[in-house]
Short mmCIF file of C-alpha atoms in Angstrom, two decimals:
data_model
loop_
_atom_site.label_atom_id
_atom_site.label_comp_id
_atom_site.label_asym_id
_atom_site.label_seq_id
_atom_site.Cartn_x
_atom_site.Cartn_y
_atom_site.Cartn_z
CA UNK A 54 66.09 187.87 20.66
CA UNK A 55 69.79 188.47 21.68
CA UNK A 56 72.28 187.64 18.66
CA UNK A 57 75.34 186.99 18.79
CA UNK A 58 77.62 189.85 16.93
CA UNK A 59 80.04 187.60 15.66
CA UNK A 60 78.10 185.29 13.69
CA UNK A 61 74.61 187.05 13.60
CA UNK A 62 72.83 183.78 15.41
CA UNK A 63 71.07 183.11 18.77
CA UNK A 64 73.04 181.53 21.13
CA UNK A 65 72.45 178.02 22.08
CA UNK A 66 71.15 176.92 25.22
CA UNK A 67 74.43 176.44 27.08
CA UNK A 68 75.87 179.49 25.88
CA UNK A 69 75.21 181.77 28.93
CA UNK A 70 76.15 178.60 31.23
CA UNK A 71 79.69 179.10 33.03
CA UNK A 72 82.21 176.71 33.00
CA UNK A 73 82.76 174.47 35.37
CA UNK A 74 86.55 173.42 36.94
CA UNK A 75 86.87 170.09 38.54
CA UNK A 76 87.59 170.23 42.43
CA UNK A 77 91.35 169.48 42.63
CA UNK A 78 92.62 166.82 44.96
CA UNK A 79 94.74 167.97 48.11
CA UNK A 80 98.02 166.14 48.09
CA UNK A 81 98.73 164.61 51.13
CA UNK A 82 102.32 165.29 51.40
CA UNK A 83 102.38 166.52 55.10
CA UNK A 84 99.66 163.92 56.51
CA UNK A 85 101.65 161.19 59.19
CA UNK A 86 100.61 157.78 59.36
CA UNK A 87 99.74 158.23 62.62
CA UNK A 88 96.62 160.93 62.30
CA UNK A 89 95.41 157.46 60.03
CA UNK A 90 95.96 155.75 62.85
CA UNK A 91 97.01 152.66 61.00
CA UNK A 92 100.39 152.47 63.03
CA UNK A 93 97.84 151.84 65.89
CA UNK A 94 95.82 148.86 64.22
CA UNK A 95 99.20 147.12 63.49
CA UNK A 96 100.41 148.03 66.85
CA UNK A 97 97.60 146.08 68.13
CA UNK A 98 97.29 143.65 65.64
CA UNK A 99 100.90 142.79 66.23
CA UNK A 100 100.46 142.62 69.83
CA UNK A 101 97.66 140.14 69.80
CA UNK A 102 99.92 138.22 67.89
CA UNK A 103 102.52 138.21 70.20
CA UNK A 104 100.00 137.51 73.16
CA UNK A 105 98.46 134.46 71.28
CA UNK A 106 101.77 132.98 70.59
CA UNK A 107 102.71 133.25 74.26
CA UNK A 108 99.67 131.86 75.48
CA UNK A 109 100.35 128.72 72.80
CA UNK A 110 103.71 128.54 73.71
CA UNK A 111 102.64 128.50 77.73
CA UNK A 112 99.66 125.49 76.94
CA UNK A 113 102.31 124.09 75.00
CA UNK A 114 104.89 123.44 77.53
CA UNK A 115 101.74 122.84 80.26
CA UNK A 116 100.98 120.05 77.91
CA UNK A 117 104.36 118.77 77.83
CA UNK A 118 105.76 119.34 81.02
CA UNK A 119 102.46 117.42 82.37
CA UNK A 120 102.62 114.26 79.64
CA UNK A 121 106.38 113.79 80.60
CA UNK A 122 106.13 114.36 84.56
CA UNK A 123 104.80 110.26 84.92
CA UNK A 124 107.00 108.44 82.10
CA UNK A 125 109.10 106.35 84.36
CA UNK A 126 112.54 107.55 84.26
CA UNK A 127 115.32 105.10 84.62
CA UNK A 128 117.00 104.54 88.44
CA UNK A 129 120.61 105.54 88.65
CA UNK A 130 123.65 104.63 90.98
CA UNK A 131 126.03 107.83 90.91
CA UNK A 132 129.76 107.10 93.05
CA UNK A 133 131.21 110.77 94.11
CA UNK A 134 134.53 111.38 94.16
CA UNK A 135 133.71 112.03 97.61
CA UNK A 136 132.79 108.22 98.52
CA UNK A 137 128.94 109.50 98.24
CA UNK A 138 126.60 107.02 96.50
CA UNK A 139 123.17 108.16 95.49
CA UNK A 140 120.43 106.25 94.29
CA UNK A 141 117.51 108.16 92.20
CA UNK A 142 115.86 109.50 89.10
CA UNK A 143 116.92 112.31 87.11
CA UNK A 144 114.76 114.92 86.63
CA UNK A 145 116.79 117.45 85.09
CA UNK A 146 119.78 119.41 84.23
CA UNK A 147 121.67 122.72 83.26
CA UNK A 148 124.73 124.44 83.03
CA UNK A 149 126.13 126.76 85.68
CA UNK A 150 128.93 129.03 86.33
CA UNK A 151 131.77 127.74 88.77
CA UNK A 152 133.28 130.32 91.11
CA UNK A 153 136.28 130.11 93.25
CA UNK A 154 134.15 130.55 95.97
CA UNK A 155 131.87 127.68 95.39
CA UNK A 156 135.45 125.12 94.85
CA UNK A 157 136.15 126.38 98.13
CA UNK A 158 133.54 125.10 99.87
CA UNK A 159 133.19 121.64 98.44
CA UNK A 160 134.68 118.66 99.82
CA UNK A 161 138.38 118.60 99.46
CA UNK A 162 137.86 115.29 97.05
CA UNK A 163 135.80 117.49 94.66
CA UNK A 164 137.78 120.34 94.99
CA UNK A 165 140.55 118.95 92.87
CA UNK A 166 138.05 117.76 89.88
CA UNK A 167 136.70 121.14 90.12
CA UNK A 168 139.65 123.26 89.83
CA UNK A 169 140.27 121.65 86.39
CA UNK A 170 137.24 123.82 85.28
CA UNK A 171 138.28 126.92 86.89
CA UNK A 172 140.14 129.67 84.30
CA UNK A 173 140.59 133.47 85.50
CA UNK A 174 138.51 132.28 88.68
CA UNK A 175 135.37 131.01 86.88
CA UNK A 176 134.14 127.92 84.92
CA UNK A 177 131.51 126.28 83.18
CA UNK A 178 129.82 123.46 84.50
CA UNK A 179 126.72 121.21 84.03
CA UNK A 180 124.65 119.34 87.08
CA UNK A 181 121.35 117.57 87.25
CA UNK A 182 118.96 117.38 90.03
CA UNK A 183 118.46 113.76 91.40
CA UNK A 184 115.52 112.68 92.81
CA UNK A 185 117.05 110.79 95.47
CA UNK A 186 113.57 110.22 98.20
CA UNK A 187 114.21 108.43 101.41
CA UNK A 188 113.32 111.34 103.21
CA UNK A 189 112.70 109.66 106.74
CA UNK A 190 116.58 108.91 106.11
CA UNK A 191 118.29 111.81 104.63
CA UNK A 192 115.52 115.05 104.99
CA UNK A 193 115.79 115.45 101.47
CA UNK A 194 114.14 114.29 98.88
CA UNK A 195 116.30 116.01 95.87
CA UNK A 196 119.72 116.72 95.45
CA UNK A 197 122.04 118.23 93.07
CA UNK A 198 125.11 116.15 91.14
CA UNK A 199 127.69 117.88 89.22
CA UNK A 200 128.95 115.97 86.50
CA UNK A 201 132.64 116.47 87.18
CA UNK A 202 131.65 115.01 91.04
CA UNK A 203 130.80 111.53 89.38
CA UNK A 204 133.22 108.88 89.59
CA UNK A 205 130.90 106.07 88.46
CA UNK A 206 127.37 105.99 87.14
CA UNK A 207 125.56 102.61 86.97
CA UNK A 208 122.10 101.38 86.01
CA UNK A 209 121.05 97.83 88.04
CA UNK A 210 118.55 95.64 87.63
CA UNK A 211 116.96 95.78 90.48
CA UNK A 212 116.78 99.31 91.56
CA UNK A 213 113.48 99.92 92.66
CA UNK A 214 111.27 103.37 93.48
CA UNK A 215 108.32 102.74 96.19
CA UNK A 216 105.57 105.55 95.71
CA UNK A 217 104.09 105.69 99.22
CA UNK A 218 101.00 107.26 101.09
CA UNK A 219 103.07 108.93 103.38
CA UNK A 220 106.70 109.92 103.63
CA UNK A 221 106.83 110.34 99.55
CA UNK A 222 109.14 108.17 97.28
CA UNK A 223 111.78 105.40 98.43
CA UNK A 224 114.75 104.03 96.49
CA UNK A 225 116.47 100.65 97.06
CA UNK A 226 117.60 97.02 96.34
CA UNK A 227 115.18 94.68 97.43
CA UNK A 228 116.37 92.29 100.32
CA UNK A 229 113.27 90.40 101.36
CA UNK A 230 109.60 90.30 101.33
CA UNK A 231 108.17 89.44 105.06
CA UNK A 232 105.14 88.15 106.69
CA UNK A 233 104.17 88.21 109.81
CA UNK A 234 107.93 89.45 110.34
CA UNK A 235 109.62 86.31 108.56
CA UNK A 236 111.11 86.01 105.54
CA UNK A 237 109.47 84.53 102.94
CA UNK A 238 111.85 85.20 99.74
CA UNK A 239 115.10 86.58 100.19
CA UNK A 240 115.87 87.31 96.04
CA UNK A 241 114.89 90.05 94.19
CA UNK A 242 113.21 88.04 91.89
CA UNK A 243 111.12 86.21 94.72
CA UNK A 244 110.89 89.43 96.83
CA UNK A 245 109.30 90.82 93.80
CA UNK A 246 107.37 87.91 93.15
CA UNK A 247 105.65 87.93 96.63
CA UNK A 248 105.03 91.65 96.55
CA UNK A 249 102.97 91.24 93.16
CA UNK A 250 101.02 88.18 94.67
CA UNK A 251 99.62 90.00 97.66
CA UNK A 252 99.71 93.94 97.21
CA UNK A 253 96.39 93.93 95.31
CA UNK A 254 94.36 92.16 97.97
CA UNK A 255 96.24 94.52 100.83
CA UNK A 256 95.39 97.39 98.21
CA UNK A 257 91.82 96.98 98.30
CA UNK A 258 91.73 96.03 102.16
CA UNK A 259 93.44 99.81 102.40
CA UNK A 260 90.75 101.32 100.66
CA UNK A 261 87.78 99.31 102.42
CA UNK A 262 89.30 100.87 105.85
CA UNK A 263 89.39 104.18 104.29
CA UNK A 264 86.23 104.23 103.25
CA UNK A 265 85.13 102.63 106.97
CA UNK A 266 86.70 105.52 108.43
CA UNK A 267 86.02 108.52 106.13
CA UNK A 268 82.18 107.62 105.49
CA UNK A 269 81.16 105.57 107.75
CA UNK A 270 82.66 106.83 111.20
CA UNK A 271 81.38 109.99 109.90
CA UNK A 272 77.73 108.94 109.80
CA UNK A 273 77.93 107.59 113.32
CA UNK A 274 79.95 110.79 114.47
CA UNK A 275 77.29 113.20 112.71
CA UNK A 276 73.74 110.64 114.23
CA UNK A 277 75.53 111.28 117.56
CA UNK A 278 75.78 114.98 117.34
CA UNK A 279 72.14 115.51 115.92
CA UNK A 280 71.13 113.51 118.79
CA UNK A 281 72.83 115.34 121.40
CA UNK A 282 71.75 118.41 120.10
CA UNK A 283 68.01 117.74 119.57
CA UNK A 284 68.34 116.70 123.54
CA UNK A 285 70.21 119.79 124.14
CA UNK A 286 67.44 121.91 122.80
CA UNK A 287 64.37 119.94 124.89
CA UNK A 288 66.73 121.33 127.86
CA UNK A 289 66.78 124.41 126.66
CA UNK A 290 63.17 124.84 125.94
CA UNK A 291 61.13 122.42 128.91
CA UNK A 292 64.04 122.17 131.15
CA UNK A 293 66.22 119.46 132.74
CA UNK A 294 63.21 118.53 135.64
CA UNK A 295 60.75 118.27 133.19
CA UNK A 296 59.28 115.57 131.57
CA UNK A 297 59.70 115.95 128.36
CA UNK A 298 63.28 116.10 129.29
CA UNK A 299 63.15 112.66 130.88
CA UNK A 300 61.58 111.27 127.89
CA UNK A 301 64.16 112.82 125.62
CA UNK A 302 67.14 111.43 127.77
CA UNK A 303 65.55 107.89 127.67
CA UNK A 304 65.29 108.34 123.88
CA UNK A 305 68.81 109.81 123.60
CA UNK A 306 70.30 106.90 125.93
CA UNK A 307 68.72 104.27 123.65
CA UNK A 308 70.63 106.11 120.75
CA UNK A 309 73.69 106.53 121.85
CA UNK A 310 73.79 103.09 122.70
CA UNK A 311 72.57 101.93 119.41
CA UNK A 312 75.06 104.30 118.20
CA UNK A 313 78.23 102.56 120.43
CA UNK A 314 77.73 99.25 119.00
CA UNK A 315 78.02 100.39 115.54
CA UNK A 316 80.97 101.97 116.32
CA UNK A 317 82.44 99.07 118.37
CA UNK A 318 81.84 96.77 114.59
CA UNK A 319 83.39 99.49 112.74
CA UNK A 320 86.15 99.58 115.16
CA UNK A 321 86.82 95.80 115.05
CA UNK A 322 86.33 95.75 111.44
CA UNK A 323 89.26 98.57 111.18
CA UNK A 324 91.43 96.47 113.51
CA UNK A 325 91.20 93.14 111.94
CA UNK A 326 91.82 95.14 108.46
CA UNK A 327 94.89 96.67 109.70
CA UNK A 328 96.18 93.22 111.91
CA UNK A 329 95.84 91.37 107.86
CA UNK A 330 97.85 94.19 106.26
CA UNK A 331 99.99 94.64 109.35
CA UNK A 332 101.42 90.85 108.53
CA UNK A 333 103.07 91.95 105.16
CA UNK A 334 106.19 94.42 105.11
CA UNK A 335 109.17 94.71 102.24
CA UNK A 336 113.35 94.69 103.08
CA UNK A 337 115.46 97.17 101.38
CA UNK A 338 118.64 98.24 100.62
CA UNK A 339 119.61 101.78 100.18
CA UNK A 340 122.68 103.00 98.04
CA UNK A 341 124.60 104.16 101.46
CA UNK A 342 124.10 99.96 102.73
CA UNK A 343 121.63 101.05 105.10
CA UNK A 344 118.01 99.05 105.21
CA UNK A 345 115.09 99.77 105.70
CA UNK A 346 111.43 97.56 105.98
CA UNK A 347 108.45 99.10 104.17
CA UNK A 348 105.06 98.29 105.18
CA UNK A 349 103.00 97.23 101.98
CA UNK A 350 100.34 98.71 103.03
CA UNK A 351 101.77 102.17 102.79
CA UNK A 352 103.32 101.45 99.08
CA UNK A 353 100.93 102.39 96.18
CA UNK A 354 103.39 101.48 93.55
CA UNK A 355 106.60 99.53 93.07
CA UNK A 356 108.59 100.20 89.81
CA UNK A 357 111.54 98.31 88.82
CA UNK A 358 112.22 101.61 86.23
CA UNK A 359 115.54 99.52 84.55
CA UNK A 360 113.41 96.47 84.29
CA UNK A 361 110.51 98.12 82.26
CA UNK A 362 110.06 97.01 78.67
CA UNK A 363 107.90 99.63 76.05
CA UNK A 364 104.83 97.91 77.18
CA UNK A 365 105.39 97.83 80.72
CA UNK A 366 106.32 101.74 80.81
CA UNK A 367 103.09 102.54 78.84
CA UNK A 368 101.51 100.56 81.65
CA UNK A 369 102.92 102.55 84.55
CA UNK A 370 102.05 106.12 82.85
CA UNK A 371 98.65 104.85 81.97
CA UNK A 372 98.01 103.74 85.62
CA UNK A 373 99.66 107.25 87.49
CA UNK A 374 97.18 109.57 84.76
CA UNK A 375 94.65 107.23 86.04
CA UNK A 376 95.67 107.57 89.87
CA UNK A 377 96.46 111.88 88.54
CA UNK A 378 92.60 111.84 87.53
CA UNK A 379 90.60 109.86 90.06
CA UNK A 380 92.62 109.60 93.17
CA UNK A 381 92.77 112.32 96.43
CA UNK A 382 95.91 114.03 97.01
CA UNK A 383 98.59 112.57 99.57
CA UNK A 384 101.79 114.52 100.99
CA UNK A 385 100.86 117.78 101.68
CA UNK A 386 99.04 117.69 98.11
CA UNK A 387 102.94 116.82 96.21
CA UNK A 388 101.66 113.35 94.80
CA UNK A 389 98.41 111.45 94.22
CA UNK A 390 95.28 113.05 92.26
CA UNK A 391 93.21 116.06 91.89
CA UNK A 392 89.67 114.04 91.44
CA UNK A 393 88.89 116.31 95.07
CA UNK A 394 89.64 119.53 93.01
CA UNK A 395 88.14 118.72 89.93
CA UNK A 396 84.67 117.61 91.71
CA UNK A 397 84.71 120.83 93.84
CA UNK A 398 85.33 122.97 90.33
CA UNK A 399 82.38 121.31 88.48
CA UNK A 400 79.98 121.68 92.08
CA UNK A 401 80.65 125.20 92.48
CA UNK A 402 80.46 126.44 88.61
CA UNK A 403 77.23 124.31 88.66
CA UNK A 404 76.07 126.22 91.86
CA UNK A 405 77.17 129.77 90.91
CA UNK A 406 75.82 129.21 87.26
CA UNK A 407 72.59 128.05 88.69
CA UNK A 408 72.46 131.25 91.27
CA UNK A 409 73.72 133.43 88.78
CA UNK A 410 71.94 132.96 85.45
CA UNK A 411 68.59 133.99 86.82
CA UNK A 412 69.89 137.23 88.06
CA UNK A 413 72.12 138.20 85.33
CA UNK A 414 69.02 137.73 83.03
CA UNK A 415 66.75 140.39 84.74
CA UNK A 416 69.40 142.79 85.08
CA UNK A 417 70.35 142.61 81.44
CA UNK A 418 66.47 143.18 80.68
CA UNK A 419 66.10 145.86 83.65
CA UNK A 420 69.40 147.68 81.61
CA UNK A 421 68.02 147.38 78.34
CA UNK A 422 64.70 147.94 78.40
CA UNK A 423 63.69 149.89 81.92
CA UNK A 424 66.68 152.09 83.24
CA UNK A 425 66.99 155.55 82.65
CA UNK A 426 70.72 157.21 81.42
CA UNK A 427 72.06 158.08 84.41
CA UNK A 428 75.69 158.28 86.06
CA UNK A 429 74.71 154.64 88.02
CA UNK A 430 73.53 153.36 84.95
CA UNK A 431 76.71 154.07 82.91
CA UNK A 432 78.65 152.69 85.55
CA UNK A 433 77.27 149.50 85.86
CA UNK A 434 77.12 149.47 82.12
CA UNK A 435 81.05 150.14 82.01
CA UNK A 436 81.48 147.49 84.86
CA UNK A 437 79.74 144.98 82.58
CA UNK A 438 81.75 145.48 79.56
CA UNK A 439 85.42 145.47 81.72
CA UNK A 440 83.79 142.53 82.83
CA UNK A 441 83.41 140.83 79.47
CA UNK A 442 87.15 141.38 78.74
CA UNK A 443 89.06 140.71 82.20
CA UNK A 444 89.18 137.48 84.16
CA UNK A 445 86.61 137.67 86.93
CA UNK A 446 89.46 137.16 89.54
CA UNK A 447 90.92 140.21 88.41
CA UNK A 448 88.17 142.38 88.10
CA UNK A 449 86.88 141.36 91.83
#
């Protein structure tokens, strides 16, 4: 046994065991931020952030924009210093910078209001865009107002805006309500009167001949063409001397005729419609003096916009939603409702979901569970997951 000189014992059994030194810790005095890559995570943290925000913002003003777009606005009477007098809706405003240039080619009346504005050549100005319709009358249906161009502004009574099928909005006085090209009530209170009394029953005899001439004429358009085609294809097949041809003609004559007659009632039905609505028509008086008579069938609303209480508003913004929601578009798509759109939407993600589910399925299985690693198979695996994260419009 080994002992140890110096005190003339064994050593213990840790004696010939060396000592250990902790592992020191590198300081990380020279590492960036970036080789973390935590400058990256907030990068893109903070940029999802901004992206939501925007996206808010954007639904945001959709929402509003959309909620305020049928509140009926209240119908002013502007006086230019020009001798102009327009009669509309405001629909909005901003400022603008006045040049020289512009003054100069204004009408000398509003040249002299203007050049009050002008310093060093330029000015500031504000304007608002009036809604002024009557396009049949003017080929316009907005125009811009400076505020230093307005001599008078004033709000009457019995302004009225027509919302038509065809020719898009109309503003006047009322003058007289006619039938059967007589006057009948020569107030605004009676023209207005009369007009409430008999639009509804002209507004459903507008929608009966719609419907007579969307769906119905159709059917009898589309029997006639499957019969002249099933007659055209006995030609084709026996011939025009044989006779199974003759029998098919005889057949064919007896529907065409069959055919006629309903056509003839759906044509009289149509004209007697349109001779009942035809009797009723509306007098007004534009801002300029000028008049103008309206056909009630063509007007799918009248608002008196300065006569409107709280309740009476509510009721008009209620009633456009409604028309917004479940009526088809009119004027090249400007005004009316989007029920046409909305149906098509929910028909063809029905359709494409239907077509699509079964397939997407057994491809998903085929990828996961049969198909080799393989440059196709990455590919269409990379596809997939761009997919997942881009609008399909985008991608395609």
């Amino acid at each position: 046994m080994i002992q140890d000189p110096a005190t003339g014992t064994a050593p213990g059994p840790q004696a010939n065991t060396p000592a250990v030194e902790k592992p020191r810790r590198r300081r990380r005095g020279g590492t960036s931020l970036l080789a973390h890559g935590e400058s990256m995570v907030w990068l893109t943290g903070g940029s999802l952030a901004i992206c939501v925000v925007m996206v808010l913002g954007l639904l945001v003003l959709v929402v509003y924009q959309g909620a305020t777009t049928f509140w009926p606005r209240p119908i002013v009477e502007l006086t230019l210093a020009d001798g102009t007098v327009r009669l509309g809706q405001i629909t909005r405003e901003n400022d603008y910078r006045v040049t020289q240039a512009m003054v100069d080619d204004m009408a000398p009346a509003i040249q002299e209001k203007a050049r009050g504005l002008l310093v060093d050549g330029e000015g500031d100005a504000h304007r608002r865009l009036m809604r002024t319709g009557n396009f049949e009358m003017t080929n316009t249906h907005f125009n811009w107002v400076d505020d230093f161009a307005v001599v008078d502004e004033k709000r009457r009574d019995w302004a009225l805006v027509l919302e038509r099928r065809s020719w898009g909005r109309f503003y006047g006085y009322p003058q007289s309500f006619l039938i059967d090209g007589n006057p009948v009530a020569t107030t605004p209170e009676a023209v207005w009167r009369e007009y409430n009394r008999y639009h509804d029953d002209i507004s459903e005899r507008f929608e009966r001949r719609y419907e007579l001439q969307k769906y119905d004429f159709g059917k009898v358009h589309s029997r006639m063409e499957d019969a002249r085609l099933d007659l055209k294809g006995v030609a084709m097949e026996y011939g025009e001397d044989s006779p199974r041809y003759t029998a098919a003609k005889k057949i064919f004559d007896e529907k065409i005729h069959a055919i006629e007659a309903r056509k003839n009632e759906l044509t009289q039905e149509i004209g007697l419609l349109d001779a009942e609505n035809g009797r009723y028509a509306m007098t007004l008086k534009t801002a300029d003096g000028r008049e103008a008579t309206i056909p009630v069938t063509e007007i799918v609303r009248a608002v008196p916009s300065n006569r409107l209480d709280s309740g009476d508003k509510v009721a008009v913004y209620l009633s456009r939603w409604r028309e917004f929601l479940t009526a088809d578009p009119r004027e090249a798509n400007s005004e009316g409702g989007v029920w046409p759109a909305i149906v098509g939407t929910v028909i063809m993600t029905l359709l494409m979901s239907i077509a699509v589910v079964p397939f997407g399925v057994l491809a998903a299985l085929y990828l996961r569970e049969y198909a080799k690693a393989g440059p196709l198979v990455s590919g269409v695996r990379i596809a997939v997951n761009n997919l997942a994260g881009v609008p399909s419009i985008v991608f395609g």
